[in-house]
PDB file of C-alpha atoms in Angstrom:
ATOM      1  CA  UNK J  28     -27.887 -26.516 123.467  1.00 72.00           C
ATOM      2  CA  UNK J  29     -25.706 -29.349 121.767  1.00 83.00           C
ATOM      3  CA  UNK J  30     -25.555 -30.445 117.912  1.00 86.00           C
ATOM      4  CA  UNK J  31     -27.578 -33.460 118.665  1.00 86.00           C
ATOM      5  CA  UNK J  32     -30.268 -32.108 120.908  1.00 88.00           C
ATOM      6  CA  UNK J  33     -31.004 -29.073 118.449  1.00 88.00           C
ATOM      7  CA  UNK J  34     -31.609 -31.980 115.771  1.00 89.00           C
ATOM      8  CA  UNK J  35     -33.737 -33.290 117.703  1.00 90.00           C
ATOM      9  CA  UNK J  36     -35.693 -30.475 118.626  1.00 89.00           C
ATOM     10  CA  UNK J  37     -36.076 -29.875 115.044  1.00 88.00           C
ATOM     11  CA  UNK J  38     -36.865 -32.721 114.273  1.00 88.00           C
ATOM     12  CA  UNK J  39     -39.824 -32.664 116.575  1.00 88.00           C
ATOM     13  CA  UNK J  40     -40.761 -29.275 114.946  1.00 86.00           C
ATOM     14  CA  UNK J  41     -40.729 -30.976 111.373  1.00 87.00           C
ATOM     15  CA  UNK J  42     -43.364 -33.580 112.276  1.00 87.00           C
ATOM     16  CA  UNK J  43     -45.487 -31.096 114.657  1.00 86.00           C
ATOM     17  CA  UNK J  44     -46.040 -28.072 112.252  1.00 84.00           C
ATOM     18  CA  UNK J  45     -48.896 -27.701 109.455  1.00 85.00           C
ATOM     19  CA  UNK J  46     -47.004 -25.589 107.386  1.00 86.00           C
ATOM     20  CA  UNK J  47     -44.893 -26.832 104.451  1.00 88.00           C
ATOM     21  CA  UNK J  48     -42.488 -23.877 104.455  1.00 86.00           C
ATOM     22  CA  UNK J  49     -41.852 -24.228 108.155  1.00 85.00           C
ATOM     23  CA  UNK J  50     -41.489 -28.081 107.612  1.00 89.00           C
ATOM     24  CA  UNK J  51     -39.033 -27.985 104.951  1.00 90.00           C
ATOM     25  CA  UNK J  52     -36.900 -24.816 106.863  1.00 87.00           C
ATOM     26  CA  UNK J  53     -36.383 -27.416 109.676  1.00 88.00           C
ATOM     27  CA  UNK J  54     -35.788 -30.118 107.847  1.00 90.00           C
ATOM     28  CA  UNK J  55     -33.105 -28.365 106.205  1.00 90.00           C
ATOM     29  CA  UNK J  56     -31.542 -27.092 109.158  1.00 89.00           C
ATOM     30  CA  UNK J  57     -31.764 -30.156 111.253  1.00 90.00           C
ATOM     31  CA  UNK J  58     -29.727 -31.967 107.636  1.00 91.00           C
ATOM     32  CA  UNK J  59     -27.045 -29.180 107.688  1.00 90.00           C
ATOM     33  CA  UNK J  60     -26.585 -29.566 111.396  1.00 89.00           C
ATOM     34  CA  UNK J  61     -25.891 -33.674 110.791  1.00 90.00           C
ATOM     35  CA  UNK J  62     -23.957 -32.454 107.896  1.00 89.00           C
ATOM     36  CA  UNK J  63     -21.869 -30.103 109.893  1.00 87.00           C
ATOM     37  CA  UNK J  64     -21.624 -32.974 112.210  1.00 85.00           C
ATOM     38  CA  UNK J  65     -20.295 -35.370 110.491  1.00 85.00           C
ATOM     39  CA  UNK J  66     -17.852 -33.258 108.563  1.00 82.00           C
ATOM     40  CA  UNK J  67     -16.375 -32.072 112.140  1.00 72.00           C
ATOM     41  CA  UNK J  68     -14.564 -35.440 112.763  1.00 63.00           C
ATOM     42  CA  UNK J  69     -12.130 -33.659 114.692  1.00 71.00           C
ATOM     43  CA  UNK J  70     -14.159 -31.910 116.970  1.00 76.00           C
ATOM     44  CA  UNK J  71     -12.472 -28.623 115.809  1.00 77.00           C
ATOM     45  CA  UNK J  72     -15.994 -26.817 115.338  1.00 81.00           C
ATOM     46  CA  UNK J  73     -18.288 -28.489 117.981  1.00 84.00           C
ATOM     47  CA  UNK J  74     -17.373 -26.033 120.634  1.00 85.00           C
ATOM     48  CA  UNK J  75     -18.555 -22.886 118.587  1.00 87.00           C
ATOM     49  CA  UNK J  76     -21.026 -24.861 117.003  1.00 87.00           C
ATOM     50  CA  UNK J  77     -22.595 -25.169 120.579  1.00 87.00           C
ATOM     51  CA  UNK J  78     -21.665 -22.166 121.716  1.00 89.00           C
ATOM     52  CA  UNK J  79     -23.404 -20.522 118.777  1.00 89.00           C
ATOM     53  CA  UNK J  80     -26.665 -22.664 120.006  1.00 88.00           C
ATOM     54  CA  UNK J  81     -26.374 -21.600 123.138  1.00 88.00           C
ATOM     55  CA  UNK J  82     -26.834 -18.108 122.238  1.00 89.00           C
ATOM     56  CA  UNK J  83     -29.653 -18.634 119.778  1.00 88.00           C
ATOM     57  CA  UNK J  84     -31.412 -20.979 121.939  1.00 86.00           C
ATOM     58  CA  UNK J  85     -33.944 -18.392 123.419  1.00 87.00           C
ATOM     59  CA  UNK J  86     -34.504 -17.423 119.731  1.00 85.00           C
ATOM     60  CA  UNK J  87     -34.768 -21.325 118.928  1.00 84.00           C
ATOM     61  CA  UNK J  88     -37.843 -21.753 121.075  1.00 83.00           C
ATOM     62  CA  UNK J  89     -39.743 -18.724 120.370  1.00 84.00           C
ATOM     63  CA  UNK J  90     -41.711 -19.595 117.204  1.00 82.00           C
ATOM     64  CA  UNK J  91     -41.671 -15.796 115.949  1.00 85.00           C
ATOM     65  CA  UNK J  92     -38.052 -15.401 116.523  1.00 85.00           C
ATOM     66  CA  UNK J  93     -37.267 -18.784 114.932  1.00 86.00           C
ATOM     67  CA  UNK J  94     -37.056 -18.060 111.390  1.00 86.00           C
ATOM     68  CA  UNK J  95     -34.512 -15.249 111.915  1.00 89.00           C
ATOM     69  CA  UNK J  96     -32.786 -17.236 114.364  1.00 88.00           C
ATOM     70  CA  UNK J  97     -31.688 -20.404 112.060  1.00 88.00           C
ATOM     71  CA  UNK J  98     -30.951 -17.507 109.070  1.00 89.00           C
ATOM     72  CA  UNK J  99     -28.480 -15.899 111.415  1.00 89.00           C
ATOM     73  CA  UNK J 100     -26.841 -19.430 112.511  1.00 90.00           C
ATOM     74  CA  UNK J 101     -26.449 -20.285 108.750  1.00 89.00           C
ATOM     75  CA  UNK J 102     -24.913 -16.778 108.068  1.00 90.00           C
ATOM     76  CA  UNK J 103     -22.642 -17.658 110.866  1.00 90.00           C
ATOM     77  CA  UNK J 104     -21.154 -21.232 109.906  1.00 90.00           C
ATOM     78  CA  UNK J 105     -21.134 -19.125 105.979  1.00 89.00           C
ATOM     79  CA  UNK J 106     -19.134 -16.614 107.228  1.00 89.00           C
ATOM     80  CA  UNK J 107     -16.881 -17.666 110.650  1.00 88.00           C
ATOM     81  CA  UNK J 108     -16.484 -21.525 109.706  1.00 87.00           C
ATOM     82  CA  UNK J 109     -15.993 -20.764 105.865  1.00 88.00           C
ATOM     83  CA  UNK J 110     -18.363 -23.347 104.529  1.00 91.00           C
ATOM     84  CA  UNK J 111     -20.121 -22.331 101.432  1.00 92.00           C
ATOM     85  CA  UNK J 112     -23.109 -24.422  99.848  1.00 92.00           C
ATOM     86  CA  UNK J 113     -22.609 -26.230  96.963  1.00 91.00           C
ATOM     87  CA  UNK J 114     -21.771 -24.361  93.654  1.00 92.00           C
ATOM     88  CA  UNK J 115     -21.722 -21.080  95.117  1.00 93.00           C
ATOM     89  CA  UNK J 116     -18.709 -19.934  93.553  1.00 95.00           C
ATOM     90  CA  UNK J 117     -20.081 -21.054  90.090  1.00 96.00           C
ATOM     91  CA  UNK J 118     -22.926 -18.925  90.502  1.00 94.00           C
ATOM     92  CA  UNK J 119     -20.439 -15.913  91.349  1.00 95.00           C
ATOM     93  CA  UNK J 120     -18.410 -16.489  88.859  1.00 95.00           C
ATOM     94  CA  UNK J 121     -20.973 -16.493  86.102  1.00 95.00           C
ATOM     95  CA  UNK J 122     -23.092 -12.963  86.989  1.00 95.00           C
ATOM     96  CA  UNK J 123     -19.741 -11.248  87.723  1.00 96.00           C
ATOM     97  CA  UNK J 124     -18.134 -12.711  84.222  1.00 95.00           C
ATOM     98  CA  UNK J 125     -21.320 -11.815  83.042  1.00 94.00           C
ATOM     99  CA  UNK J 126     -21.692  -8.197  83.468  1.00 95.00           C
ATOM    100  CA  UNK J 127     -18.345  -7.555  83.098  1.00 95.00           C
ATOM    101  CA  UNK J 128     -18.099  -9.404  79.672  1.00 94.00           C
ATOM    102  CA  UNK J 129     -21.154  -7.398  78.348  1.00 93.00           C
ATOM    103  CA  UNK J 130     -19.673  -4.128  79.446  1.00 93.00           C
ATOM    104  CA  UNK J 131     -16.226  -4.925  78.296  1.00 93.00           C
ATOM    105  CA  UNK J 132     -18.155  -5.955  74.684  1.00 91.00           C
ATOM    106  CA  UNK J 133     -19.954  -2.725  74.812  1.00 90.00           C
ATOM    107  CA  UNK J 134     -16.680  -0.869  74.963  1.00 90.00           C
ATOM    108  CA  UNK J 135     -15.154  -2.815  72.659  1.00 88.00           C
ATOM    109  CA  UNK J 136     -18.257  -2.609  70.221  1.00 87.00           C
ATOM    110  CA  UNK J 137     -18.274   1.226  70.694  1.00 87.00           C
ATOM    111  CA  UNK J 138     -14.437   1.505  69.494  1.00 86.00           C
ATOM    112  CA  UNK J 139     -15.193  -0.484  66.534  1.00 81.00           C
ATOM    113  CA  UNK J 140     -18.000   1.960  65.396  1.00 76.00           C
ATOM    114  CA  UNK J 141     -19.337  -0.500  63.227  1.00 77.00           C
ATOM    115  CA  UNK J 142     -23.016  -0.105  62.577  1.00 78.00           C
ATOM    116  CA  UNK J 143     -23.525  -3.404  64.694  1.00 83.00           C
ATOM    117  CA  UNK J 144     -20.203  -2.883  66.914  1.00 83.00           C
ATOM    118  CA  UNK J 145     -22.656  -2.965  70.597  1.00 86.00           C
ATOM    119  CA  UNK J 146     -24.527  -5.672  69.571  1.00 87.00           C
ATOM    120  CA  UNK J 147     -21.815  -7.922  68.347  1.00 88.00           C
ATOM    121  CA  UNK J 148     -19.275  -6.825  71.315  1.00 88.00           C
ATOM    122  CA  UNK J 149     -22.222  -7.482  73.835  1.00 89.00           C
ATOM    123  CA  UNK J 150     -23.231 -10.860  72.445  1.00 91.00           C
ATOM    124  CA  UNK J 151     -19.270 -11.821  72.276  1.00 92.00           C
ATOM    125  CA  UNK J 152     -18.374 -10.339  75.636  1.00 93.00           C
ATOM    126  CA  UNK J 153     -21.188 -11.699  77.650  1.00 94.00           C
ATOM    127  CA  UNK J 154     -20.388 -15.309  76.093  1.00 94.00           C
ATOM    128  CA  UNK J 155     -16.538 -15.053  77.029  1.00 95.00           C
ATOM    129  CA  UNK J 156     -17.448 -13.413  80.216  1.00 95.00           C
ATOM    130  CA  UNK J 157     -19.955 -16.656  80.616  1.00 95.00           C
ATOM    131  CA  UNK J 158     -17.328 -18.878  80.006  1.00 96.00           C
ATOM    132  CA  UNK J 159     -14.397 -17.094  81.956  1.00 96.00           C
ATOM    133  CA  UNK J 160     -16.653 -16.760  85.154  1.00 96.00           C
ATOM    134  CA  UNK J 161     -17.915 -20.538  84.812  1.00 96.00           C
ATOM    135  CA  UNK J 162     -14.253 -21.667  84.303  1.00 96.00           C
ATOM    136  CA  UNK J 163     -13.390 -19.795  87.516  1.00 96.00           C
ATOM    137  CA  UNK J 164     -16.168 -20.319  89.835  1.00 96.00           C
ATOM    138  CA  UNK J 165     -16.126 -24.419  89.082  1.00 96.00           C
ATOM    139  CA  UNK J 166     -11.999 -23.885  89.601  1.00 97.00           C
ATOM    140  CA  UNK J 167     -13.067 -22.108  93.280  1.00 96.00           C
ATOM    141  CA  UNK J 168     -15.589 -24.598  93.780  1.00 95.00           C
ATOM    142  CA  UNK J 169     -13.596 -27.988  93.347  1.00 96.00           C
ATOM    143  CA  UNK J 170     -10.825 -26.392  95.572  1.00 95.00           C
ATOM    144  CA  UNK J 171     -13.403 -26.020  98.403  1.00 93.00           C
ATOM    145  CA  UNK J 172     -14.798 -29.840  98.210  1.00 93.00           C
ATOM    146  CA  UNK J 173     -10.735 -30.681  98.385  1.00 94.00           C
ATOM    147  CA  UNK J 174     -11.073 -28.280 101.511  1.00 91.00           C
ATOM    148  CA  UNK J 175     -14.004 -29.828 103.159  1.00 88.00           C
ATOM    149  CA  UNK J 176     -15.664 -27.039 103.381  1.00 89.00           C
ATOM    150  CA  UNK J 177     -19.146 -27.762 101.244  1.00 91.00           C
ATOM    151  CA  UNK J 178     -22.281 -27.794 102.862  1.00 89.00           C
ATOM    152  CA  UNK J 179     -25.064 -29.297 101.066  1.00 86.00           C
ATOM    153  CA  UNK J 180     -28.165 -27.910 103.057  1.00 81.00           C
ATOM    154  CA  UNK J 181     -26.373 -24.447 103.538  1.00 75.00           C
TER     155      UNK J 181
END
């Protein structure tokens, strides 16, 4: 199955089901597809772009196996192709600078032994951590739009 006729298809499934979950799943898989398309100027994905909906095909048209289907394909341009949806590394960046800015607080708080020490090295941690793992994450994040490699419907 090729890029365009899998947009089609579900974009015949978008205007044929009841359901509003189902509708908006297709819709957003049918966008990412013309995303993916028009981002692959070169052609240097469209082979294992098709390839990959070739295998998933049988999948595609059975409506129980459909859901899983279009979760794997979007695992698979995440993980082979290296896209990433927008902001991901931003929301990375601020649970891991998170946690690890509370417990480094913590620790800090407990060497202090200060009657407040865990509450004030929590509350400063987690706010540098914050701020560290924002920094970071919006740092990884404008270095994959200058990469091409953002997928807005991912």
């Amino acid at each position: 199955m090729k890029i365009d006729q899998t947009i089609e298809f579900f974009d015949q499934l978008t205007n044929e089901t009841q359901k509003f979950s189902e509708r908006r799943r297709y819709r957003q898989f049918a966008r990412m597809l013309k995303e993916l398309k028009e981002k692959d100027t070169s052609g240097k994905y469209t082979m294992v772009i098709d390839r990959k909906l070739d295998e998933i095909q049988p999948q595609l048209l059975a409506p129980a196996d459909r859901k899983k289907a279009v979760q794997n394909f979007m695992k698979f341009i995440s993980e082979t192709l290296g896209f990433v949806p927008a902001h991901h590394y931003i929301s990375i960046g601020v649970g891991i600078g998170l946690a690890s800015g509370t417990a480094l607080g913590v620790l800090i708080g407990l060497l202090l032994s200060q009657p407040y020490g865990i509450a004030y090295g929590a509350s400063i941690g987690s706010s540098t951590g914050l701020a560290f793992g924002l920094v970071i994450g919006r740092f990884l994040d404008n270095k994959a739009v200058r990469e091409n490699r953002v997928l807005k419907y991912l």
